[in-house]
């Protein structure tokens, strides 16, 4: 298990799935400056562990994250490139394995920023979402704004950012902020089940998919990336294992963990 310096983040690994817990329940898991600083290192440790096939980000005590700790806002909210939340968000978005957010209770401000940086978002049906810089006169970071627009579109992004109002899980699902809403009490089981499914699949396929999808969204060099991943696929042995497992009616044992070059 790994922890951030102030103990506000916990990371553990079981069954091929890493779990990062935001653990400041007395403050609804508001992220301190030290926690924002620590998150990229926690992610690096899980990325380097070949036994980790997927990661779940969640919160302790019935809430996901109430955002940045307002008492430390001057330290957290610097210029856009050194903004501690932006640095952590970019590290989470760049994590090379599937990253899931498991959300209950409040997911507000920086909490939404972290959830949006994950690949997929699951929430309990009582969860509440909001992006609240308009309550403080803050200009929301460019990277976070672009990610939000990519998820929910410009109109819904403006709705959230203009109003700073909280919305329910069904509203969040309807606009694309969530991928799945789970009945209260069933979130942990559902996310564990889905994460285990991801951990059993080909990590090569998943990493290639993430790289190519992100390039499509960013209007980047898609053909170049696809060619590189096709070369990696040919050298990896993943296809041979997948086909053999299918023909032998057994679960595949995919072993690829990182690019050969």
PDB file of C-alpha atoms in Angstrom, residues 85-207:
ATOM      1  CA  UNK A  85      -4.947  20.244 -10.020  1.00  0.00           C
ATOM      2  CA  UNK A  86      -4.129  20.528 -13.735  1.00  0.00           C
ATOM      3  CA  UNK A  87      -0.825  18.681 -13.303  1.00  0.00           C
ATOM      4  CA  UNK A  88      -2.592  15.878 -11.401  1.00  0.00           C
ATOM      5  CA  UNK A  89      -5.456  15.783 -13.905  1.00  0.00           C
ATOM      6  CA  UNK A  90      -3.053  15.422 -16.832  1.00  0.00           C
ATOM      7  CA  UNK A  91      -1.212  12.607 -15.051  1.00  0.00           C
ATOM      8  CA  UNK A  92      -4.489  10.762 -14.511  1.00  0.00           C
ATOM      9  CA  UNK A  93      -5.633  11.284 -18.109  1.00  0.00           C
ATOM     10  CA  UNK A  94      -2.265   9.979 -19.367  1.00  0.00           C
ATOM     11  CA  UNK A  95      -2.319   6.882 -17.137  1.00  0.00           C
ATOM     12  CA  UNK A  96      -1.489   4.005 -19.511  1.00  0.00           C
ATOM     13  CA  UNK A  97      -4.049   1.510 -18.185  1.00  0.00           C
ATOM     14  CA  UNK A  98      -7.844   1.709 -17.900  1.00  0.00           C
ATOM     15  CA  UNK A  99      -8.843   4.149 -15.146  1.00  0.00           C
ATOM     16  CA  UNK A 100     -12.347   4.075 -13.642  1.00  0.00           C
ATOM     17  CA  UNK A 101     -13.956   6.573 -11.283  1.00  0.00           C
ATOM     18  CA  UNK A 102     -16.321   5.047  -8.699  1.00  0.00           C
ATOM     19  CA  UNK A 103     -18.437   7.930  -7.432  1.00  0.00           C
ATOM     20  CA  UNK A 104     -20.855   8.285  -4.546  1.00  0.00           C
ATOM     21  CA  UNK A 105     -21.945  11.351  -2.658  1.00  0.00           C
ATOM     22  CA  UNK A 106     -20.360  14.653  -3.682  1.00  0.00           C
ATOM     23  CA  UNK A 107     -18.236  14.946  -6.817  1.00  0.00           C
ATOM     24  CA  UNK A 108     -17.671  18.684  -7.036  1.00  0.00           C
ATOM     25  CA  UNK A 109     -15.102  21.087  -8.502  1.00  0.00           C
ATOM     26  CA  UNK A 110     -11.738  19.354  -8.517  1.00  0.00           C
ATOM     27  CA  UNK A 111     -13.563  16.093  -7.857  1.00  0.00           C
ATOM     28  CA  UNK A 112     -15.321  16.438 -11.210  1.00  0.00           C
ATOM     29  CA  UNK A 113     -11.981  17.370 -12.741  1.00  0.00           C
ATOM     30  CA  UNK A 114     -10.486  14.076 -11.527  1.00  0.00           C
ATOM     31  CA  UNK A 115     -13.507  12.031 -12.543  1.00  0.00           C
ATOM     32  CA  UNK A 116     -13.477  13.529 -16.047  1.00  0.00           C
ATOM     33  CA  UNK A 117      -9.802  12.589 -16.426  1.00  0.00           C
ATOM     34  CA  UNK A 118     -10.618   8.914 -15.881  1.00  0.00           C
ATOM     35  CA  UNK A 119     -11.499   6.741 -18.865  1.00  0.00           C
ATOM     36  CA  UNK A 120     -14.910   5.749 -17.487  1.00  0.00           C
ATOM     37  CA  UNK A 121     -17.179   6.951 -14.686  1.00  0.00           C
ATOM     38  CA  UNK A 122     -19.614   4.872 -12.591  1.00  0.00           C
ATOM     39  CA  UNK A 123     -21.806   6.478  -9.934  1.00  0.00           C
ATOM     40  CA  UNK A 124     -24.330   5.554  -7.271  1.00  0.00           C
ATOM     41  CA  UNK A 125     -27.751   6.973  -8.044  1.00  0.00           C
ATOM     42  CA  UNK A 126     -27.585   9.451  -5.151  1.00  0.00           C
ATOM     43  CA  UNK A 127     -24.347  11.088  -6.295  1.00  0.00           C
ATOM     44  CA  UNK A 128     -24.227  14.839  -6.872  1.00  0.00           C
ATOM     45  CA  UNK A 129     -22.058  16.660  -9.409  1.00  0.00           C
ATOM     46  CA  UNK A 130     -21.032  20.267  -9.816  1.00  0.00           C
ATOM     47  CA  UNK A 131     -18.239  22.442 -11.203  1.00  0.00           C
ATOM     48  CA  UNK A 132     -18.176  25.539  -9.076  1.00  0.00           C
ATOM     49  CA  UNK A 133     -15.524  28.140 -10.082  1.00  0.00           C
ATOM     50  CA  UNK A 134     -18.299  30.681 -10.780  1.00  0.00           C
ATOM     51  CA  UNK A 135     -19.002  30.741  -7.023  1.00  0.00           C
ATOM     52  CA  UNK A 136     -15.440  31.937  -6.406  1.00  0.00           C
ATOM     53  CA  UNK A 137     -14.698  34.050  -9.469  1.00  0.00           C
ATOM     54  CA  UNK A 138     -12.125  31.543 -10.739  1.00  0.00           C
ATOM     55  CA  UNK A 139     -11.344  30.913 -14.418  1.00  0.00           C
ATOM     56  CA  UNK A 140     -11.569  27.141 -14.829  1.00  0.00           C
ATOM     57  CA  UNK A 141      -8.283  25.653 -16.173  1.00  0.00           C
ATOM     58  CA  UNK A 142      -8.075  25.321 -19.960  1.00  0.00           C
ATOM     59  CA  UNK A 143      -7.153  21.619 -19.893  1.00  0.00           C
ATOM     60  CA  UNK A 144     -10.098  20.788 -17.627  1.00  0.00           C
ATOM     61  CA  UNK A 145     -12.479  22.896 -19.712  1.00  0.00           C
ATOM     62  CA  UNK A 146     -11.390  21.171 -22.915  1.00  0.00           C
ATOM     63  CA  UNK A 147     -11.825  17.739 -21.314  1.00  0.00           C
ATOM     64  CA  UNK A 148     -15.272  18.669 -20.027  1.00  0.00           C
ATOM     65  CA  UNK A 149     -16.379  19.932 -23.467  1.00  0.00           C
ATOM     66  CA  UNK A 150     -15.112  16.691 -24.990  1.00  0.00           C
ATOM     67  CA  UNK A 151     -17.289  14.693 -22.610  1.00  0.00           C
ATOM     68  CA  UNK A 152     -20.528  16.645 -22.464  1.00  0.00           C
ATOM     69  CA  UNK A 153     -20.372  19.124 -25.378  1.00  0.00           C
ATOM     70  CA  UNK A 154     -20.179  22.938 -25.288  1.00  0.00           C
ATOM     71  CA  UNK A 155     -23.747  23.644 -24.187  1.00  0.00           C
ATOM     72  CA  UNK A 156     -23.741  21.277 -21.196  1.00  0.00           C
ATOM     73  CA  UNK A 157     -20.246  22.483 -20.240  1.00  0.00           C
ATOM     74  CA  UNK A 158     -21.506  26.075 -20.185  1.00  0.00           C
ATOM     75  CA  UNK A 159     -24.547  25.005 -18.133  1.00  0.00           C
ATOM     76  CA  UNK A 160     -22.292  23.498 -15.476  1.00  0.00           C
ATOM     77  CA  UNK A 161     -19.669  26.254 -15.494  1.00  0.00           C
ATOM     78  CA  UNK A 162     -22.050  29.218 -15.765  1.00  0.00           C
ATOM     79  CA  UNK A 163     -24.391  28.088 -12.994  1.00  0.00           C
ATOM     80  CA  UNK A 164     -22.116  26.160 -10.589  1.00  0.00           C
ATOM     81  CA  UNK A 165     -25.304  24.260  -9.714  1.00  0.00           C
ATOM     82  CA  UNK A 166     -25.253  20.669  -8.526  1.00  0.00           C
ATOM     83  CA  UNK A 167     -26.914  18.030 -10.705  1.00  0.00           C
ATOM     84  CA  UNK A 168     -27.994  14.473  -9.954  1.00  0.00           C
ATOM     85  CA  UNK A 169     -26.588  11.244 -11.357  1.00  0.00           C
ATOM     86  CA  UNK A 170     -29.331  10.748 -13.940  1.00  0.00           C
ATOM     87  CA  UNK A 171     -28.757  14.260 -15.310  1.00  0.00           C
ATOM     88  CA  UNK A 172     -25.003  13.571 -15.401  1.00  0.00           C
ATOM     89  CA  UNK A 173     -25.643  10.312 -17.261  1.00  0.00           C
ATOM     90  CA  UNK A 174     -27.916  12.041 -19.774  1.00  0.00           C
ATOM     91  CA  UNK A 175     -25.323  14.666 -20.727  1.00  0.00           C
ATOM     92  CA  UNK A 176     -22.439  12.173 -20.952  1.00  0.00           C
ATOM     93  CA  UNK A 177     -20.607  13.014 -17.726  1.00  0.00           C
ATOM     94  CA  UNK A 178     -21.278   9.451 -16.516  1.00  0.00           C
ATOM     95  CA  UNK A 179     -21.145   6.072 -18.247  1.00  0.00           C
ATOM     96  CA  UNK A 180     -23.287   4.120 -15.804  1.00  0.00           C
ATOM     97  CA  UNK A 181     -25.519   4.778 -12.785  1.00  0.00           C
ATOM     98  CA  UNK A 182     -25.838   2.007 -10.206  1.00  0.00           C
ATOM     99  CA  UNK A 183     -28.480   1.611  -7.480  1.00  0.00           C
ATOM    100  CA  UNK A 184     -27.375   2.750  -4.030  1.00  0.00           C
ATOM    101  CA  UNK A 185     -25.385   0.065  -2.275  1.00  0.00           C
ATOM    102  CA  UNK A 186     -24.339  -1.681  -5.487  1.00  0.00           C
ATOM    103  CA  UNK A 187     -21.570   0.627  -6.705  1.00  0.00           C
ATOM    104  CA  UNK A 188     -18.581  -1.145  -5.180  1.00  0.00           C
ATOM    105  CA  UNK A 189     -19.679  -4.556  -6.437  1.00  0.00           C
ATOM    106  CA  UNK A 190     -20.446  -3.297  -9.952  1.00  0.00           C
ATOM    107  CA  UNK A 191     -17.144  -1.429 -10.317  1.00  0.00           C
ATOM    108  CA  UNK A 192     -15.176  -4.389  -8.941  1.00  0.00           C
ATOM    109  CA  UNK A 193     -16.911  -6.682 -11.437  1.00  0.00           C
ATOM    110  CA  UNK A 194     -16.210  -4.350 -14.371  1.00  0.00           C
ATOM    111  CA  UNK A 195     -12.600  -3.705 -13.317  1.00  0.00           C
ATOM    112  CA  UNK A 196     -12.012  -7.466 -13.067  1.00  0.00           C
ATOM    113  CA  UNK A 197     -13.353  -7.836 -16.603  1.00  0.00           C
ATOM    114  CA  UNK A 198     -10.940  -5.175 -17.843  1.00  0.00           C
ATOM    115  CA  UNK A 199      -8.058  -6.847 -15.992  1.00  0.00           C
ATOM    116  CA  UNK A 200      -8.770 -10.087 -17.886  1.00  0.00           C
ATOM    117  CA  UNK A 201      -8.653  -8.455 -21.321  1.00  0.00           C
ATOM    118  CA  UNK A 202      -5.677  -7.545 -23.497  1.00  0.00           C
ATOM    119  CA  UNK A 203      -3.879  -4.516 -22.088  1.00  0.00           C
ATOM    120  CA  UNK A 204      -2.321  -4.014 -25.520  1.00  0.00           C
ATOM    121  CA  UNK A 205      -5.777  -3.589 -27.056  1.00  0.00           C
ATOM    122  CA  UNK A 206      -6.779  -1.211 -24.272  1.00  0.00           C
ATOM    123  CA  UNK A 207      -3.645   0.949 -24.510  1.00  0.00           C
TER     124      UNK A 207
END
